[in-house]
Tab-separated table of C-alpha atoms in Angstrom:
chain	number	residue	atom	x	y	z
A	1	MET	CA	23.494	-25.073	0.349
A	2	PHE	CA	20.768	-23.144	-1.369
A	3	ASN	CA	18.894	-20.263	0.189
A	4	ASP	CA	15.121	-20.297	0.133
A	5	ILE	CA	13.364	-17.800	-2.123
A	6	ASN	CA	10.133	-16.012	-1.279
A	7	GLU	CA	9.673	-13.329	-3.915
A	8	VAL	CA	6.499	-12.124	-5.601
A	9	ARG	CA	6.135	-9.687	-8.518
A	10	LEU	CA	2.723	-8.624	-9.778
A	11	MET	CA	1.352	-6.011	-12.163
A	12	GLY	CA	-2.309	-5.131	-12.066
A	13	ASN	CA	-4.982	-2.672	-10.982
A	14	ILE	CA	-5.854	-1.648	-7.440
A	15	THR	CA	-9.341	-2.946	-6.610
A	16	ASN	CA	-10.250	-0.662	-3.713
A	17	ASP	CA	-9.185	2.644	-2.214
A	18	PRO	CA	-6.222	1.927	0.080
A	19	ASP	CA	-6.758	1.613	3.837
A	20	LEU	CA	-4.095	3.455	5.881
A	21	ARG	CA	-3.964	2.456	9.560
A	22	PHE	CA	-1.444	2.819	12.360
A	23	THR	CA	-0.195	0.261	14.875
A	24	PRO	CA	-0.347	1.148	18.595
A	25	SER	CA	3.334	2.131	18.339
A	26	GLY	CA	2.549	4.539	15.471
A	27	THR	CA	3.849	2.542	12.491
A	28	ALA	CA	1.841	3.119	9.306
A	29	VAL	CA	0.271	0.097	7.562
A	30	LEU	CA	-1.314	0.452	4.116
A	31	SER	CA	-3.544	-2.319	2.735
A	32	PHE	CA	-5.151	-2.611	-0.680
A	33	GLY	CA	-6.398	-5.210	-3.116
A	34	LEU	CA	-4.752	-5.881	-6.466
A	35	ALA	CA	-6.300	-7.693	-9.433
A	36	THR	CA	-4.207	-9.467	-12.040
A	37	ASN	CA	-5.629	-11.152	-15.138
A	38	ARG	CA	-4.673	-14.419	-16.752
A	39	ARG	CA	-5.705	-14.328	-20.397
A	40	TYR	CA	-6.145	-17.508	-22.375
A	41	LYS	CA	-7.974	-18.729	-25.436
A	42	LYS	CA	-10.943	-21.048	-24.913
A	43	GLY	CA	-12.113	-22.314	-28.275
A	44	GLU	CA	-12.366	-19.237	-30.492
A	45	GLU	CA	-12.799	-16.788	-27.609
A	46	TRP	CA	-10.303	-15.036	-25.357
A	47	VAL	CA	-11.095	-15.343	-21.654
A	48	ASP	CA	-9.810	-13.099	-18.847
A	49	GLU	CA	-9.541	-14.853	-15.500
A	50	PRO	CA	-8.883	-12.416	-12.633
A	51	THR	CA	-6.952	-13.272	-9.487
A	52	PHE	CA	-7.207	-11.042	-6.429
A	53	HIS	CA	-4.275	-10.362	-4.099
A	54	ASN	CA	-3.988	-8.650	-0.703
A	55	ILE	CA	-1.099	-6.151	-0.565
A	56	VAL	CA	0.439	-4.666	2.604
A	57	VAL	CA	3.005	-1.828	2.769
A	58	TRP	CA	4.612	-0.719	6.047
A	59	GLY	CA	6.200	2.438	7.467
A	60	GLN	CA	6.914	5.785	5.838
A	61	ARG	CA	6.446	4.252	2.396
A	62	ALA	CA	2.880	3.342	3.353
A	63	GLN	CA	2.094	6.948	4.268
A	64	SER	CA	3.620	8.319	1.065
A	65	LEU	CA	1.943	5.748	-1.167
A	66	ALA	CA	-1.485	6.271	0.445
A	67	GLN	CA	-1.552	9.805	-0.989
A	68	ARG	CA	-0.651	8.655	-4.510
A	69	ILE	CA	-2.850	5.653	-5.278
A	70	LYS	CA	-6.557	4.910	-5.493
A	71	LYS	CA	-8.930	2.301	-6.886
A	72	GLY	CA	-8.045	1.651	-10.532
A	73	THR	CA	-4.398	2.767	-10.306
A	74	ARG	CA	-2.130	0.410	-12.260
A	75	VAL	CA	0.902	-0.690	-10.247
A	76	HIS	CA	3.824	-3.089	-10.239
A	77	VAL	CA	4.304	-4.657	-6.789
A	78	ALA	CA	7.291	-6.630	-5.497
A	79	GLY	CA	7.529	-8.279	-2.117
A	80	ARG	CA	7.227	-11.531	-0.214
A	81	LEU	CA	4.331	-13.893	0.368
A	82	GLN	CA	3.134	-14.186	3.960
A	83	THR	CA	0.236	-16.051	5.576
A	84	ARG	CA	-0.974	-14.878	8.981
A	85	SER	CA	-3.360	-16.641	11.291
A	86	TRP	CA	-5.517	-15.665	14.252
A	87	ASP	CA	-8.435	-16.993	16.238
A	88	GLY	CA	-11.744	-15.606	14.960
A	89	GLN	CA	-14.606	-14.468	17.173
A	90	ASP	CA	-16.211	-17.870	16.643
A	91	GLY	CA	-13.061	-19.595	17.969
A	92	LYS	CA	-12.061	-20.955	14.548
A	93	LYS	CA	-8.585	-20.385	13.155
A	94	GLN	CA	-8.613	-17.698	10.428
A	95	TYR	CA	-5.952	-17.322	7.724
A	96	LYS	CA	-5.013	-14.536	5.345
A	97	THR	CA	-2.336	-14.687	2.656
A	98	GLU	CA	-0.829	-11.348	1.631
A	99	ILE	CA	2.056	-9.884	-0.285
A	100	VAL	CA	4.158	-7.779	2.082
A	101	SER	CA	5.498	-5.285	-0.424
A	102	ASP	CA	8.854	-3.567	-0.297
A	103	GLU	CA	8.410	-1.956	-3.719
A	104	VAL	CA	5.446	-0.383	-5.504
A	105	ASN	CA	5.817	1.313	-8.896
A	106	LEU	CA	2.998	3.363	-10.377
A	107	ILE	CA	2.454	2.528	-14.052
A	108	SER	CA	1.034	4.937	-16.619
A	109	ARG	CA	-0.672	3.310	-19.557
A	110	TYR	CA	0.538	4.443	-22.975
A	111	ASN	CA	-2.902	5.751	-23.959
A	112	GLU	CA	-3.628	7.666	-20.758
A	113	GLY	CA	-2.853	11.287	-20.199
A	114	PRO	CA	-2.148	12.732	-16.777
A	115	SER	CA	-5.029	12.181	-14.391
A	116	SER	CA	-6.461	15.317	-12.847
A	117	ASP	CA	-7.505	13.629	-9.609
A	118	LEU	CA	-4.135	12.066	-8.792
A	119	PRO	CA	-1.187	14.070	-7.441
A	120	ALA	CA	1.219	15.184	-10.158
A	121	ALA	CA	3.951	12.774	-9.022
A	122	SER	CA	1.856	9.731	-9.908
A	123	ALA	CA	0.368	11.140	-13.082
A	124	SER	CA	3.642	11.489	-14.977
A	125	SER	CA	4.432	9.202	-17.878
A	126	LYS	CA	7.462	7.796	-16.042
A	127	PRO	CA	6.784	5.081	-13.487
A	128	SER	CA	7.587	6.395	-10.048
A	129	SER	CA	9.060	4.065	-7.498
A	130	THR	CA	8.032	3.717	-3.890
A	131	LYS	CA	10.202	1.196	-2.095
A	132	ALA	CA	9.412	0.249	1.480
A	133	SER	CA	12.605	-0.245	3.419
A	134	THR	CA	13.375	0.697	6.965
A	135	ALA	CA	17.099	0.133	6.470
A	136	GLU	CA	17.713	2.846	3.894
A	137	PRO	CA	16.617	6.484	3.776
A	138	ASP	CA	14.808	7.816	0.726
A	139	MET	CA	17.348	8.312	-2.025
A	140	GLU	CA	16.707	10.263	-5.177
A	141	PRO	CA	18.875	9.721	-8.262
A	142	PRO	CA	21.271	12.570	-9.043
A	143	ALA	CA	19.572	15.238	-11.149
A	144	ASP	CA	22.582	15.735	-13.432
A	145	ILE	CA	22.419	12.315	-15.158
A	146	ASP	CA	21.917	12.497	-18.914
A	147	PRO	CA	19.417	9.776	-19.979
A	148	ASP	CA	21.465	9.222	-23.170
A	149	GLU	CA	24.403	8.061	-21.023
A	150	LEU	CA	22.468	5.261	-19.332
A	151	PRO	CA	23.478	1.752	-20.455
A	152	PHE	CA	19.875	0.607	-21.012
C-alpha cells in the first residue's frame, strides 16, 4: 500500500505584514500571504505570472516568526495543503485553502545587505530556520561543528 502525500514547498515574498492572533485557549496563530511567480516566455517577451498563497503557522513558532518577518521578506515555506469551510453571514458555505506550515526559512538575496529594520537574526546572510512542531523542543545545532567537515 502507498501512503498519501500532502506536501507543499514554496519560495516567494510575503505580501502583507503578518497577522498574529491567539485562539481562546491561548495558542498563537500567524497568518500571512505569500506570492510566487511563474515566469515564461510569450513571443519575444518574458511574462511574470504571480500566484498568491495563504500561509498559517501555529504555536510558539508563530510567535517567534511574527517578530522576524514583514511584507517583502523572502521566505521558503514547507507544509501541507488544507481547505477549511464555514458558513458565512449570508448563510452560504465559504472555503479557504491554505498552507499549514511546519517550516519557514528566511532567505537573504545575494545582492542585499543586512536590513536595518529587521531583527539581526533574520538579516544575516545565512537562511535561518523556523520549524513549527509541537512534538520537538527548539534544538540548535552544536556550536563546535566546523563547516569544512560537513558532507555537503
